[in-house]
Short mmCIF file of C-alpha atoms in Angstrom, two decimals:
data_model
loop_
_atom_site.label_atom_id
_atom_site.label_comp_id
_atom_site.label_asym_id
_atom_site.label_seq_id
_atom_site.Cartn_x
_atom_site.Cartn_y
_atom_site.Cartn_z
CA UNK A 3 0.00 0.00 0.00
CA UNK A 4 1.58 3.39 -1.05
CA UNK A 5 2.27 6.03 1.92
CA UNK A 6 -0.63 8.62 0.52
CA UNK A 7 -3.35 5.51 0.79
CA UNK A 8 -2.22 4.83 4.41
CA UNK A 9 -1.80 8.46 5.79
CA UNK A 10 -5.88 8.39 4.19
CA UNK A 11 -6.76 5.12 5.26
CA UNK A 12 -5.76 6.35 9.06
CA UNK A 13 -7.15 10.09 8.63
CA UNK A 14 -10.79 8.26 8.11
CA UNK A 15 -10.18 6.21 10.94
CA UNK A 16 -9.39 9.74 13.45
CA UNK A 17 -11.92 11.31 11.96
CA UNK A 18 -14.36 8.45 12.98
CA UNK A 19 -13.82 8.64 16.00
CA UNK A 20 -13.78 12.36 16.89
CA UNK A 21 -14.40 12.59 20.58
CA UNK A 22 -12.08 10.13 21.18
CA UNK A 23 -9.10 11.92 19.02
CA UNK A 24 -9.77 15.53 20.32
CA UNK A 25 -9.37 13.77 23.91
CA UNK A 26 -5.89 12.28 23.12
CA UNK A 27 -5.04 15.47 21.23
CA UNK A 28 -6.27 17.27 24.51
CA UNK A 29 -3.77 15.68 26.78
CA UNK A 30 -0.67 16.29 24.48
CA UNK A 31 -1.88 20.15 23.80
CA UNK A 32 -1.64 20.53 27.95
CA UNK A 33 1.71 19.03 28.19
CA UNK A 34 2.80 20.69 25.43
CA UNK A 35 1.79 23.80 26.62
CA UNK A 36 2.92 24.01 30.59
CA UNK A 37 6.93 22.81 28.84
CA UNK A 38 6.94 25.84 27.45
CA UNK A 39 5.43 28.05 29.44
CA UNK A 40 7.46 26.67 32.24
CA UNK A 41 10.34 26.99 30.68
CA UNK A 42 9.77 30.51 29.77
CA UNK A 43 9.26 31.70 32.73
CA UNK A 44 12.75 30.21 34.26
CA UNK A 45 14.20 31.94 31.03
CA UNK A 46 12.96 35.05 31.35
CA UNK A 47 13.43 35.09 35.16
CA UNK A 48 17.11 34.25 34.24
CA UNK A 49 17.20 37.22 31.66
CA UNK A 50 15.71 39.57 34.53
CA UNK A 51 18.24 38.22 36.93
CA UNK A 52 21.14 39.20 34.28
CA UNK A 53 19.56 42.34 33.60
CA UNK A 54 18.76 44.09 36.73
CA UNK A 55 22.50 43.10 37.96
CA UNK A 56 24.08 44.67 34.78
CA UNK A 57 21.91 47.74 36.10
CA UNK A 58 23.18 48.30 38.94
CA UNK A 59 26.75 48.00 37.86
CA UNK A 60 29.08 46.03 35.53
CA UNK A 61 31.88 44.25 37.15
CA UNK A 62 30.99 45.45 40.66
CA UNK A 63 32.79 44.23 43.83
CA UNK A 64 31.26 44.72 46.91
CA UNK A 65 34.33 44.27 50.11
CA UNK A 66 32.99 44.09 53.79
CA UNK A 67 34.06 43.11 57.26
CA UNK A 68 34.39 39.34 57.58
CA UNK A 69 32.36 39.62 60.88
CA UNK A 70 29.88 36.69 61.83
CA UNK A 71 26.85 38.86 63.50
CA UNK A 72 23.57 37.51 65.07
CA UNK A 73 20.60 40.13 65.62
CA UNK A 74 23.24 42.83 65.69
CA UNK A 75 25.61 41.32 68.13
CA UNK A 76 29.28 40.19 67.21
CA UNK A 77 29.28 36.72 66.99
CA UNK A 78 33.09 36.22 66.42
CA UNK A 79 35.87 37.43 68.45
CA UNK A 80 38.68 36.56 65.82
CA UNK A 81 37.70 39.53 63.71
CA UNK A 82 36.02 42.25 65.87
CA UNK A 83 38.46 44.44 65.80
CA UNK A 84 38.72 44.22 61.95
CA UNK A 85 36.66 47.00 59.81
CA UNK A 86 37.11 49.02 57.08
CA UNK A 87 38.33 52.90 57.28
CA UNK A 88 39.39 55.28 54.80
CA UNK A 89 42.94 54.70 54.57
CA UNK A 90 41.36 51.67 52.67
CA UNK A 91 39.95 53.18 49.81
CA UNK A 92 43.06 55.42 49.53
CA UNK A 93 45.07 52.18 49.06
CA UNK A 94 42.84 50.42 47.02
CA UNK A 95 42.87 53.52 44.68
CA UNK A 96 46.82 54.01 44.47
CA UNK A 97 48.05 50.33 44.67
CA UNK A 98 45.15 48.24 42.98
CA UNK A 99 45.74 47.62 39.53
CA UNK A 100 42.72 45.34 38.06
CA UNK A 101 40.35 47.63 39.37
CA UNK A 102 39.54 51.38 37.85
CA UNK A 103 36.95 52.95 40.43
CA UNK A 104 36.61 52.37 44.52
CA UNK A 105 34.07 54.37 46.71
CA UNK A 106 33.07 53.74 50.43
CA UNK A 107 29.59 53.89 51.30
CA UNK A 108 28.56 54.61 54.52
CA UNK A 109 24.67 54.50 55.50
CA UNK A 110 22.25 56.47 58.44
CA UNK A 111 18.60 55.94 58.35
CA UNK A 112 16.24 58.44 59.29
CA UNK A 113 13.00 60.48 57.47
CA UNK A 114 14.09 63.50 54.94
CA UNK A 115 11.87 66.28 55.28
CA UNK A 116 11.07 69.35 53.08
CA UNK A 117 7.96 71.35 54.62
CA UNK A 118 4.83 69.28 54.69
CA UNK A 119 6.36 66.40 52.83
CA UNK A 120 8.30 63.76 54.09
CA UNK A 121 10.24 60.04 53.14
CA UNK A 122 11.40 57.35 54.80
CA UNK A 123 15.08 57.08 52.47
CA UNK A 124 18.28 55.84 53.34
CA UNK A 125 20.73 58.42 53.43
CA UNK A 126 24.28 56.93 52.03
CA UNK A 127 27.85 58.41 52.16
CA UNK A 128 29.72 57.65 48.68
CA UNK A 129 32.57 58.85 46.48
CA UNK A 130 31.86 60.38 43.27
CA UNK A 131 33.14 56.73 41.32
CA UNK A 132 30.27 55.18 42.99
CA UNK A 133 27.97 57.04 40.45
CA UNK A 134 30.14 55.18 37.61
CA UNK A 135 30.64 51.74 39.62
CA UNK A 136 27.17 51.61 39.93
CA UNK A 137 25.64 52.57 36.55
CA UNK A 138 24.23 56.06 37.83
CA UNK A 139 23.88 58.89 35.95
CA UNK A 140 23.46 62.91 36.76
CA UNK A 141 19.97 63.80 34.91
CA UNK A 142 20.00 67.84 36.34
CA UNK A 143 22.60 69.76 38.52
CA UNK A 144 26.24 68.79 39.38
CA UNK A 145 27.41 65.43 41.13
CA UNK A 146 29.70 66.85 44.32
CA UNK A 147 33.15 66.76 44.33
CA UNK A 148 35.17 64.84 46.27
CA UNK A 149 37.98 66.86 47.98
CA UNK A 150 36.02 70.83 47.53
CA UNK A 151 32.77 69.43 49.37
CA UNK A 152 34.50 66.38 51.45
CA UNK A 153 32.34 67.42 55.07
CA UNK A 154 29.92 69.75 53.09
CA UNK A 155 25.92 69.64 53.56
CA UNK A 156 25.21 68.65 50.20
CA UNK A 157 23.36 65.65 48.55
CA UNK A 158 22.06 63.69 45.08
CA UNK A 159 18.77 62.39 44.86
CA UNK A 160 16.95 59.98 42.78
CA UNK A 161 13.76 60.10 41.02
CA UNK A 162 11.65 58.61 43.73
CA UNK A 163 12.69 61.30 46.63
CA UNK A 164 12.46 63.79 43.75
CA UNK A 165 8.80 62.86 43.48
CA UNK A 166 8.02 62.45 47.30
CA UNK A 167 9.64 65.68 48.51
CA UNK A 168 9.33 67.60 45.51
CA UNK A 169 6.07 67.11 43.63
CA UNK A 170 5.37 70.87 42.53
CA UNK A 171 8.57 71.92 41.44
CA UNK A 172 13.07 71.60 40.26
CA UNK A 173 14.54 70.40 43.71
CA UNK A 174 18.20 72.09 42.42
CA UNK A 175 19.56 74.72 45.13
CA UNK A 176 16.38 73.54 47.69
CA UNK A 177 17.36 72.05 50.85
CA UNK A 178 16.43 68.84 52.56
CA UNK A 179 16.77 68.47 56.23
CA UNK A 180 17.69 65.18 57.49
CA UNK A 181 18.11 64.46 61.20
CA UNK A 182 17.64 67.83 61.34
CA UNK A 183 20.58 68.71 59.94
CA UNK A 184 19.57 70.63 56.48
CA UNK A 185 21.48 69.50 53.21
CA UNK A 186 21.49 71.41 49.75
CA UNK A 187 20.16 69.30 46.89
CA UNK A 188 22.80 70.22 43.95
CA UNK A 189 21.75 67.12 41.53
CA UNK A 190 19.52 64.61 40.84
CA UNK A 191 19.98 60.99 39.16
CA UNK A 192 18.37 59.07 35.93
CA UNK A 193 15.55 56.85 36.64
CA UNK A 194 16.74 53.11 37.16
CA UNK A 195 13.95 51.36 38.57
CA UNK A 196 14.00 48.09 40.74
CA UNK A 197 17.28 46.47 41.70
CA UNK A 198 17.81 42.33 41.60
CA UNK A 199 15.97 42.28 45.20
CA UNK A 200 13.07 44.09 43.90
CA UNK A 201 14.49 47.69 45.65
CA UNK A 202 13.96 51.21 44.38
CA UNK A 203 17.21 52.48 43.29
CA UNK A 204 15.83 55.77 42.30
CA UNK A 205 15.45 55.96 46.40
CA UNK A 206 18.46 57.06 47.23
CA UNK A 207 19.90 60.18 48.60
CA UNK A 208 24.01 61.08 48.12
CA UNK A 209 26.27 62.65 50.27
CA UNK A 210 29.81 62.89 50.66
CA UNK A 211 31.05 59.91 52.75
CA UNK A 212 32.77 62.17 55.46
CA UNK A 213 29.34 64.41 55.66
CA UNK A 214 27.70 60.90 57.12
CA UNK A 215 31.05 59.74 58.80
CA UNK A 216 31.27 63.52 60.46
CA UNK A 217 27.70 64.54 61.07
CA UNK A 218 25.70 61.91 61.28
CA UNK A 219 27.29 58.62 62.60
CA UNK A 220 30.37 59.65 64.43
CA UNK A 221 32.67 57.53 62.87
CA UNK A 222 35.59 56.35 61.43
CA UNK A 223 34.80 52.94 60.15
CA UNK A 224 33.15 52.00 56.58
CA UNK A 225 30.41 50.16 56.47
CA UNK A 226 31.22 48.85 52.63
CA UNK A 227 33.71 49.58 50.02
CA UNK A 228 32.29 49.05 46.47
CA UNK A 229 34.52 48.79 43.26
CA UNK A 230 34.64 47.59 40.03
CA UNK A 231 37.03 46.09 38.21
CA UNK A 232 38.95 46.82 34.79
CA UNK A 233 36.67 44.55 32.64
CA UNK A 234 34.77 40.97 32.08
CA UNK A 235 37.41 38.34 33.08
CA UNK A 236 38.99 40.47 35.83
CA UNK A 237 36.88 39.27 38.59
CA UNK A 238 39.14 36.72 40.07
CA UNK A 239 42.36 38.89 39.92
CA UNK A 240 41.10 42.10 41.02
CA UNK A 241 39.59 40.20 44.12
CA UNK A 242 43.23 38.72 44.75
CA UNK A 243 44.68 42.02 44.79
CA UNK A 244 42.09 43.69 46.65
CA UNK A 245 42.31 41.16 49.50
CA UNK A 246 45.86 41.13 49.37
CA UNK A 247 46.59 44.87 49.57
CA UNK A 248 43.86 45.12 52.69
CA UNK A 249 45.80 41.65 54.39
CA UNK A 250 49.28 43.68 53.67
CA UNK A 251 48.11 47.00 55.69
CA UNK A 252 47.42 44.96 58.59
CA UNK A 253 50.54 42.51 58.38
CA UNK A 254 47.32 39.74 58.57
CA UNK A 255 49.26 36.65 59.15
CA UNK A 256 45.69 34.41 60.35
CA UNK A 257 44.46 31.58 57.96
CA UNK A 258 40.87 33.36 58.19
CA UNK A 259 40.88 36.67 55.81
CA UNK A 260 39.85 39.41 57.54
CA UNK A 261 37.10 40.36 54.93
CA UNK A 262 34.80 39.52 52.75
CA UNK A 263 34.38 40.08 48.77
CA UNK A 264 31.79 39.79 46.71
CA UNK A 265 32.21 39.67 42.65
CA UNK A 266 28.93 40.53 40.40
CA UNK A 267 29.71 37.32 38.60
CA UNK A 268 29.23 35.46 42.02
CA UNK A 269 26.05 37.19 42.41
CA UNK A 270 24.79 36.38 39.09
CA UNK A 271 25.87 32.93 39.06
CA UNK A 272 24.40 31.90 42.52
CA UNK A 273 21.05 33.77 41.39
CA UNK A 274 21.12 32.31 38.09
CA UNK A 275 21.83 28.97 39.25
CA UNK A 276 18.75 29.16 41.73
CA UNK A 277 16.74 30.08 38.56
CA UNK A 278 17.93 27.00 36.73
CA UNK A 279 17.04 25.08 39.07
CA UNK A 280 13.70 26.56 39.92
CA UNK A 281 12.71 26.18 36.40
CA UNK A 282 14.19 22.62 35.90
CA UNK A 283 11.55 21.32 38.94
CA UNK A 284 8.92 23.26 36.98
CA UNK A 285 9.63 21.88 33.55
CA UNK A 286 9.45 18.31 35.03
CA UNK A 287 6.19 18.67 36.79
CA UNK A 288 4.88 20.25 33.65
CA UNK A 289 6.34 17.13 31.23
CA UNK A 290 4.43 14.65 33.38
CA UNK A 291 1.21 16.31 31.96
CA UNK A 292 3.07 15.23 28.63
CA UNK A 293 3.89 11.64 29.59
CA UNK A 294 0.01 11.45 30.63
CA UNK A 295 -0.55 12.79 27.74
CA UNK A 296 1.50 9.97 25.89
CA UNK A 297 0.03 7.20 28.06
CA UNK A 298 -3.26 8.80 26.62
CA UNK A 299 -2.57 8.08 23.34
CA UNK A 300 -1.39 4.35 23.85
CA UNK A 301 -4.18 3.82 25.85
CA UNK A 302 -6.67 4.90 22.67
CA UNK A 303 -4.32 3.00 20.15
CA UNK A 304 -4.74 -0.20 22.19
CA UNK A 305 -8.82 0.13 22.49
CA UNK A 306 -8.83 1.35 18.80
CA UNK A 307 -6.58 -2.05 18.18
CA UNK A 308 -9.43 -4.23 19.56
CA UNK A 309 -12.62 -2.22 17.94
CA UNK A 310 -11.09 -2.75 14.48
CA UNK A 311 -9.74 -6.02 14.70
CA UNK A 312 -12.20 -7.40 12.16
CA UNK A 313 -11.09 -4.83 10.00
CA UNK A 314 -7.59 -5.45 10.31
CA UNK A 315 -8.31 -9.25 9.68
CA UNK A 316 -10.11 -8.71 6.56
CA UNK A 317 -7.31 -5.74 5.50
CA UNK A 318 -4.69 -8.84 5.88
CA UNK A 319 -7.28 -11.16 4.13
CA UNK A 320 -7.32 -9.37 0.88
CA UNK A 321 -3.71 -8.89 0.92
CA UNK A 322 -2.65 -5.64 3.77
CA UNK A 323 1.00 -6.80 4.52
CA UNK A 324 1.97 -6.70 8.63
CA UNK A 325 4.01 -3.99 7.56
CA UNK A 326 0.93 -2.05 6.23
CA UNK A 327 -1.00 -2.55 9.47
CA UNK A 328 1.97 -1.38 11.29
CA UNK A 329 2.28 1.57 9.90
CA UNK A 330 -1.23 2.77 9.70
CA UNK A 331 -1.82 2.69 13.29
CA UNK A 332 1.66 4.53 13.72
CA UNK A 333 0.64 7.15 12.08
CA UNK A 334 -2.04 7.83 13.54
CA UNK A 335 -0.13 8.20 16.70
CA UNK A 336 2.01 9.96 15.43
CA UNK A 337 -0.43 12.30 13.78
CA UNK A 338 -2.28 12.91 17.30
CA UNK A 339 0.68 13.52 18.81
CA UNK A 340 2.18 16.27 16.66
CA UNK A 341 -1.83 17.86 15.81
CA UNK A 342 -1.50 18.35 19.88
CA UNK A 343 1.99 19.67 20.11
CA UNK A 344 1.34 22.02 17.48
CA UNK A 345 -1.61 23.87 19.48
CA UNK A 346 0.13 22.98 22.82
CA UNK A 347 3.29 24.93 21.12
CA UNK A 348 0.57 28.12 19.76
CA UNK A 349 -1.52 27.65 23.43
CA UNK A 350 2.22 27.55 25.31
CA UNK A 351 3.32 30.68 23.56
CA UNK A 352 0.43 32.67 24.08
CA UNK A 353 -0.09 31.92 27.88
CA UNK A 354 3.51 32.95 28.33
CA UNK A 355 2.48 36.34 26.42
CA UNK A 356 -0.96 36.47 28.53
CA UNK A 357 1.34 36.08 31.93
CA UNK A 358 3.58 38.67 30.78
CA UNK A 359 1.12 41.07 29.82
CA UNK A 360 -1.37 40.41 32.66
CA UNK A 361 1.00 39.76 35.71
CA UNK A 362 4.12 41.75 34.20
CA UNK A 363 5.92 38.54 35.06
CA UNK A 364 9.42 37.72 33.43
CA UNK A 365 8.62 35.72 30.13
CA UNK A 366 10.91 34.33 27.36
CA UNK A 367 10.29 31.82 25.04
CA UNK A 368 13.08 30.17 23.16
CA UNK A 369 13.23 28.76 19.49
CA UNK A 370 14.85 25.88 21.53
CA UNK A 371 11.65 25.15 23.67
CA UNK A 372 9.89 24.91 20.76
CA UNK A 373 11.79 23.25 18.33
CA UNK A 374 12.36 20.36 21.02
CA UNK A 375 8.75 20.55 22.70
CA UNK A 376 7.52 19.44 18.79
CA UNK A 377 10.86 16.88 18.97
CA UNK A 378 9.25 15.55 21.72
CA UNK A 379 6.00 15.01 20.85
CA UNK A 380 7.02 13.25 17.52
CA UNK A 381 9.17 10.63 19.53
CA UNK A 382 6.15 10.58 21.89
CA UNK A 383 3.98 9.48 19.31
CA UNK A 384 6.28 7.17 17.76
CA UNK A 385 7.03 5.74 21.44
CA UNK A 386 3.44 5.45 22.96
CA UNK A 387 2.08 4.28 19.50
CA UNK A 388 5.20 1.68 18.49
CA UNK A 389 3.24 -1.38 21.09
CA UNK A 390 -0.14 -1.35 20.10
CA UNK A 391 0.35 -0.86 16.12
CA UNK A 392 3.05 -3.67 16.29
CA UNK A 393 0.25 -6.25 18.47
CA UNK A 394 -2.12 -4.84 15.07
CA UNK A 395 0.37 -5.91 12.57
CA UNK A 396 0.70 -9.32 14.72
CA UNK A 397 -2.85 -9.87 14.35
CA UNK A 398 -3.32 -13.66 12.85
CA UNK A 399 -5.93 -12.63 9.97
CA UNK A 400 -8.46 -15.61 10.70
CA UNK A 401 -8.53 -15.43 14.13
CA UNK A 402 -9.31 -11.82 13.79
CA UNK A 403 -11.98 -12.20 11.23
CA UNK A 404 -13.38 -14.42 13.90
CA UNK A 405 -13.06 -12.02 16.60
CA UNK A 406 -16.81 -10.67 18.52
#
């Protein structure tokens, strides 16, 4: 029997039994579907993961105190004494050489006020290079400088404090007090939105490092030194030489280093490999709707097996080959299979669109989901199908003619 006469011969026989094809189509589409909208969603949680890193700085290192804390109290002895001050940054910025930017930052919390208006931001201390370590950029005004206003009362704000302070009007030369103590807005920053934790970073208020060290906290120690380093690849040895220059000013002879440092590839790998694995549990949960599906589909080929054996017996009577038999119920598994994975592939695509649009989730779906989602349905229908059209093509042609 020629291939066109088979793929008709089992086309009649779906199309006889509708219900029954549109419910084995059904459970394929559903599989289908929840692979790839699974899998979008870990892909385009990975891309957002990537994304709002890069934002807030490319090849950022983030150095602080190797200090084990608990609920605010100093947990290890070994390294209490150990913090960070700014004859750091000055040695990080005239010995390091895999790194091109350093800044300390130094936080106080408290509520900025101007008049009747009033927010709840973090007020950090930072070097000018923190503006280029961390990807911000001056939208209005001047960014201060780092020796001529080193103690003065002068700040940077973001978008967000720009909007909560200053709805009605240009914040430059107006003055915010904070803790009371009043400081001169002289800039304000490009919108960034939400950082990799889901935090504003257009909340933010910038000062000079020894305003908050000076006025505010009292201090000499830094909380944080961020830094960046000279380019993609870097990571490793800028994070050598960083530790090594900070061991070397303290003649640190103990097997325990007295800090800690943080690379942005770290940060992205850990995060990313959370993702991965997120979306991995998710896939699999999702493909067992797809090996029900599959089971589906066997399950139909073996009842259709036993409602036509008459007909197969009298196909092999007048001359149907094994072979023939074989292949007719085959196709017709395979042709349920891929009829479903094309809708679950259309249905999968557009529910990933839907939860993007609706929930402003995340969402990317890869040629590679799809190309292997319809992969995976042919070999579904090819494995689910194989059993039952090879017990047709077995079929002993009398005994099936006599068959009630």
């Amino acid at each position: 029997m020629s291939p066109i006469s088979l793929i008709k011969v089992a086309l009649k026989a779906l199309f006889r039994n509708r219900m029954r094809t549109i419910l084995s189509v059904l459970g394929i589409v559903i599989g289908v579907a929840a692979v790839i909208t699974m899998v979008a969603m870990g892909e385009g949680s990975k891309q957002s993961i990537k994304n709002q890193m890069t934002s807030m700085g490319t090849n950022a290192i983030i150095i602080m105190p190797n200090q084990n804390r608990r609920g605010g109290v100093q947990m290890s002895a070994d390294n209490s004494s150990e913090h960070l001050e700014e004859a750091d940054v000055i040695a990080l910025r005239e010995q390091a050489q895999y790194i091109n930017a350093v800044s300390p930052m130094i936080s106080a919390n408290g509520q900025a006020i101007v008049g009747n208006n009033n927010s709840p931001t973090q007020l950090s201390g930072i070097s000018s290079d923190y503006l280029k370590i961390r990807n911000y950029e001056i939208e209005d005004g001047v960014m201060f400088d780092d020796d001529a206003d080193r103690i003065a009362k002068v700040c940077v704000i973001g978008q967000t404090v720009v909007s909560n302070l200053f709805p009605d009007g240009n914040p430059i030369g107006k003055t915010i007090r904070y803790k009371s103590i009043p400081l001169k807005v002289i800039g304000t920053l490009k919108a960034k939105g939400s950082g990799d934790f889901g935090q504003d970073q257009d909340d933010v208020i910038f000062t000079p490092y020894q305003t908050v060290m000076k006025r505010f906290n009292a201090t000499t120690e830094i909380r944080q030194i961020y830094a960046n380093s000279i380019g993609e690849g870097y990571a490793e040895k800028a994070t050598e030489e960083i530790m090594g220059i900070l061991k070397e000013r303290r003649s640190w002879t103990k097997p325990t280093d007295p800090f800690r440092i943080h690379t942005q590839e770290e940060m992205i790998t850990m995060m990313t490999t959370t993702s991965d694995m997120l979306s991995l549990v998710l896939t699999a949960i999702a493909g067992i709707s797809l090996l029900v599906g599959g089971i589906g589909i066997m399950n139909i080929m073996y009842v259709s097996v036993t409602e036509r054996t008459k007909e197969i017996g009298l196909r092999m009577a007048i001359g149907a080959r094994g072979r023939d038999i074989l292949l007719q119920f085959l196709f017709e598994s395979v042709a349920i299979s891929l009829l479903g994975g094309l809708i679950g592939i259309l249905l999968g695509i557009g529910a990933s669109q839907a939860v993007k649009a609706i929930l402003n989730w995340p969402m990317s779906v890869s040629i590679t989901s799809v190309v292997v989602s319809f992969g995976v349905c042919f070999i579904t229908g090819v494995f689910f199908g194989w059993y039952p059209a090879r017990k047709a093509s077995n079929l002993d042609p009398i005994e099936a003619l006599r068959f009630e």
